[in-house]
XYZ file of C-alpha atoms in Angstrom:
247
model
C 12.981 1.662 -14.761
C 15.119 4.020 -14.070
C 13.566 7.255 -15.107
C 10.204 6.261 -13.127
C 9.403 7.941 -9.210
C 7.538 6.028 -7.004
C 5.473 7.152 -4.165
C 5.027 4.574 -1.129
C 2.756 5.450 1.492
C 3.248 3.909 5.421
C 7.027 3.258 3.962
C 8.789 3.668 7.120
C 8.576 -0.052 8.136
C 6.822 -3.452 7.232
C 5.663 -3.908 4.271
C 6.036 -0.329 3.006
C 9.596 -0.685 3.974
C 10.358 -3.145 2.025
C 8.115 -1.997 -0.908
C 10.413 0.871 -0.957
C 13.340 -1.102 -0.942
C 12.477 -3.599 -3.590
C 11.558 -0.760 -5.931
C 14.643 1.529 -5.576
C 16.750 -2.239 -6.548
C 14.850 -2.143 -9.539
C 16.551 1.575 -10.022
C 12.958 3.529 -9.507
C 13.576 6.789 -7.729
C 11.534 6.314 -4.179
C 9.245 8.865 -2.021
C 9.030 7.667 1.313
C 6.055 8.907 2.607
C 5.521 8.670 6.695
C 3.714 10.178 9.205
C 4.947 10.260 12.944
C 8.051 7.530 11.952
C 10.592 10.134 11.234
C 13.745 8.362 12.402
C 12.453 5.133 11.015
C 11.670 6.571 7.513
C 15.245 8.102 7.150
C 16.733 4.394 7.833
C 15.101 3.252 5.048
C 16.710 6.349 2.780
C 19.709 5.829 4.667
C 19.934 1.981 3.134
C 18.270 2.933 -0.172
C 20.845 5.497 -0.564
C 24.065 3.311 0.454
C 22.658 1.016 -2.032
C 22.847 3.949 -4.454
C 19.735 4.537 -4.560
C 17.780 8.176 -5.444
C 15.200 8.686 -2.768
C 13.540 11.473 -0.213
C 11.880 10.698 3.039
C 7.922 13.017 2.995
C 6.199 13.572 5.510
C 2.015 13.215 5.110
C -1.116 12.159 6.738
C -2.922 10.745 4.018
C -6.133 11.334 5.638
C -5.654 14.897 4.753
C -6.093 15.775 1.305
C -3.930 19.011 1.666
C -0.935 17.375 3.477
C -1.643 14.925 0.237
C -1.139 17.875 -1.661
C 1.551 18.776 -0.476
C 3.308 15.974 -0.689
C 2.794 15.168 -4.101
C 4.531 18.691 -4.650
C 7.343 18.139 -2.693
C 8.069 14.643 -4.201
C 7.605 15.855 -7.777
C 10.110 19.145 -6.825
C 13.313 16.386 -5.718
C 12.348 13.151 -7.949
C 9.775 14.328 -10.577
C 6.524 13.502 -11.607
C 4.935 10.432 -9.595
C 4.792 6.931 -12.255
C 4.227 4.639 -9.791
C 1.610 5.284 -6.797
C 1.420 2.055 -3.945
C -1.011 2.691 -1.797
C -0.013 1.131 1.907
C -0.853 3.448 4.679
C -3.155 1.211 7.186
C -4.163 1.126 10.312
C -6.047 -0.947 12.839
C -8.400 -0.661 15.700
C -9.729 -3.426 15.905
C -12.543 -4.711 18.128
C -15.859 -6.273 18.188
C -18.769 -3.850 16.350
C -21.092 -4.133 19.052
C -18.348 -2.300 21.293
C -16.528 -0.264 18.217
C -16.901 3.350 18.629
C -17.369 5.705 15.483
C -13.820 7.425 15.616
C -12.456 3.740 15.277
C -14.565 3.669 12.820
C -13.810 6.174 11.040
C -10.128 6.169 11.788
C -9.669 2.836 9.602
C -11.749 4.092 7.097
C -10.561 7.397 6.438
C -6.917 6.340 6.637
C -7.372 3.091 4.675
C -9.593 3.545 1.735
C -10.237 7.570 2.039
C -5.677 7.973 1.946
C -5.726 5.799 -1.010
C -8.446 7.804 -2.880
C -6.288 11.751 -1.652
C -3.145 10.393 -3.013
C -4.607 8.667 -6.165
C -6.241 11.409 -7.167
C -3.442 13.814 -6.879
C -1.036 11.604 -9.025
C -3.603 10.343 -11.469
C -3.801 14.025 -13.788
C 0.260 13.664 -14.125
C -0.108 9.847 -15.141
C -2.688 10.837 -17.509
C -0.629 13.183 -19.070
C 2.435 11.053 -19.533
C 0.346 8.283 -20.597
C 2.138 5.952 -18.291
C 1.240 4.737 -14.308
C 1.304 2.121 -12.244
C -0.916 2.181 -9.053
C -0.725 -0.581 -6.614
C -3.504 -0.944 -3.573
C -2.349 -2.862 -0.438
C -5.723 -4.236 0.489
C -6.311 -8.040 2.706
C -7.610 -11.495 2.881
C -9.759 -9.482 5.272
C -11.326 -7.404 2.483
C -12.265 -10.536 0.489
C -13.257 -12.747 3.315
C -13.712 -10.724 6.296
C -12.479 -11.068 9.480
C -14.461 -11.461 13.106
C -13.351 -8.019 15.699
C -12.087 -6.306 12.285
C -15.424 -4.930 10.670
C -13.943 -1.302 10.283
C -10.457 -3.109 8.719
C -12.296 -5.619 6.340
C -14.730 -2.947 5.254
C -11.974 -0.606 4.208
C -9.692 -3.215 2.582
C -12.838 -4.385 0.522
C -13.438 -0.637 -0.480
C -9.770 -0.806 -2.087
C -11.024 -3.846 -3.982
C -13.907 -2.061 -5.414
C -11.692 1.362 -6.112
C -9.456 -0.590 -7.369
C -11.051 -2.454 -10.155
C -13.340 0.659 -10.789
C -10.522 2.884 -11.424
C -8.928 0.348 -13.695
C -11.942 0.318 -16.189
C -11.166 4.259 -16.241
C -7.867 4.654 -17.029
C -6.534 1.747 -18.628
C -7.045 3.458 -21.797
C -4.087 5.999 -20.720
C -1.696 3.179 -20.355
C -2.697 2.928 -16.473
C -2.969 -0.394 -14.604
C -4.651 -0.553 -11.300
C -4.118 -3.428 -9.102
C -4.200 -4.285 -5.662
C -2.625 -7.170 -3.401
C -4.266 -9.061 -0.611
C -2.052 -9.961 1.560
C -2.718 -12.976 4.612
C -0.750 -12.930 7.577
C 2.530 -11.243 7.148
C 5.421 -11.016 10.054
C 4.997 -6.761 10.977
C 4.098 -4.862 13.784
C 0.527 -5.103 13.274
C 0.449 -8.979 13.470
C 3.171 -9.072 16.611
C 0.572 -7.565 18.650
C -1.961 -10.458 18.010
C -2.778 -12.846 20.644
C -0.768 -16.298 20.321
C -3.908 -17.922 20.262
C -5.301 -15.771 16.999
C -1.594 -16.773 15.273
C -2.125 -20.312 15.907
C -5.762 -20.269 14.630
C -3.664 -18.762 11.437
C -1.102 -20.985 10.704
C -3.785 -23.815 11.178
C -5.962 -22.085 8.280
C -2.645 -21.266 6.179
C -1.787 -24.364 4.158
C 1.873 -23.488 3.505
C 2.013 -23.424 7.574
C 3.787 -20.127 8.000
C 3.568 -16.262 8.155
C 4.770 -14.399 5.107
C 6.847 -11.593 4.888
C 7.375 -8.651 3.906
C 9.439 -8.868 0.959
C 7.305 -11.675 -0.181
C 4.732 -8.735 -0.502
C 7.548 -6.250 -2.045
C 8.317 -8.459 -4.773
C 4.671 -8.877 -6.401
C 4.425 -5.106 -6.204
C 7.416 -5.345 -8.207
C 6.400 -7.184 -10.384
C 2.822 -5.344 -11.024
C 5.121 -2.182 -11.458
C 7.183 -4.039 -14.284
C 6.514 -3.285 -18.098
C 7.926 -6.249 -19.235
C 5.702 -8.591 -17.020
C 2.891 -7.070 -16.016
C 1.675 -3.899 -18.375
C -1.087 -6.422 -19.663
C -2.299 -6.841 -16.193
C -5.219 -4.664 -14.101
C -7.924 -4.441 -13.011
C -6.584 -7.368 -10.409
C -6.736 -8.663 -6.869
C -3.637 -11.011 -6.128
C -3.575 -13.150 -2.979
C -0.080 -13.351 -1.194
C -1.438 -15.278 1.670
C 0.059 -18.814 1.594
C -3.344 -20.135 0.528
C -5.179 -18.945 3.703
C -8.189 -17.283 1.255
C -8.461 -20.512 -0.628
C -11.993 -21.428 -1.623
């Protein structure tokens, strides 16, 4: 994978950070996208460089197609054409629908769903021209089963699943795979703020009996982008949730 280039959105912390580190370990050159957390992004860059990896940090708000295009141009100028895209950037604005503002609804859809659209569209032509690509969309167990207080988040993550399966049908003939990962409760900044009561309820519903860690999601991304393991896997939604979403 040494000649491959990856872009990971929302890679300054949490799951995105773990994914960037994992791909770098595989010898992939990595673009680390961030919006506000420049220092955290530079820490990721420094860690990859200490291990001998090739990496650059790129600032962009994925809600903006103009910023996204500029980000892709920067990554391509420094690292080369983007072969692997991980659409990980996401936010939450939780609240029951009856009290949810239109802004909170739109912000989540714009970042978590439209952001994936902007980034994917910006790299897709190059992948098609090179006849190789790997796109991994980070969805959520909430996108599969819903979650009270997260109508906006669940709608966006469910939309990513439909996006994944539709795009997989469009580009499979060009040797481009498109898959989604649906994490359950993973130990990140987003879950750290959950009320203790909610955490205990989540643990009670998770057969493995613990929260996951970002490295476990990152390992699945590494599997899905590899030629040897996953070249014949596309249009799939793989849960990394400790059994939380079992039916």
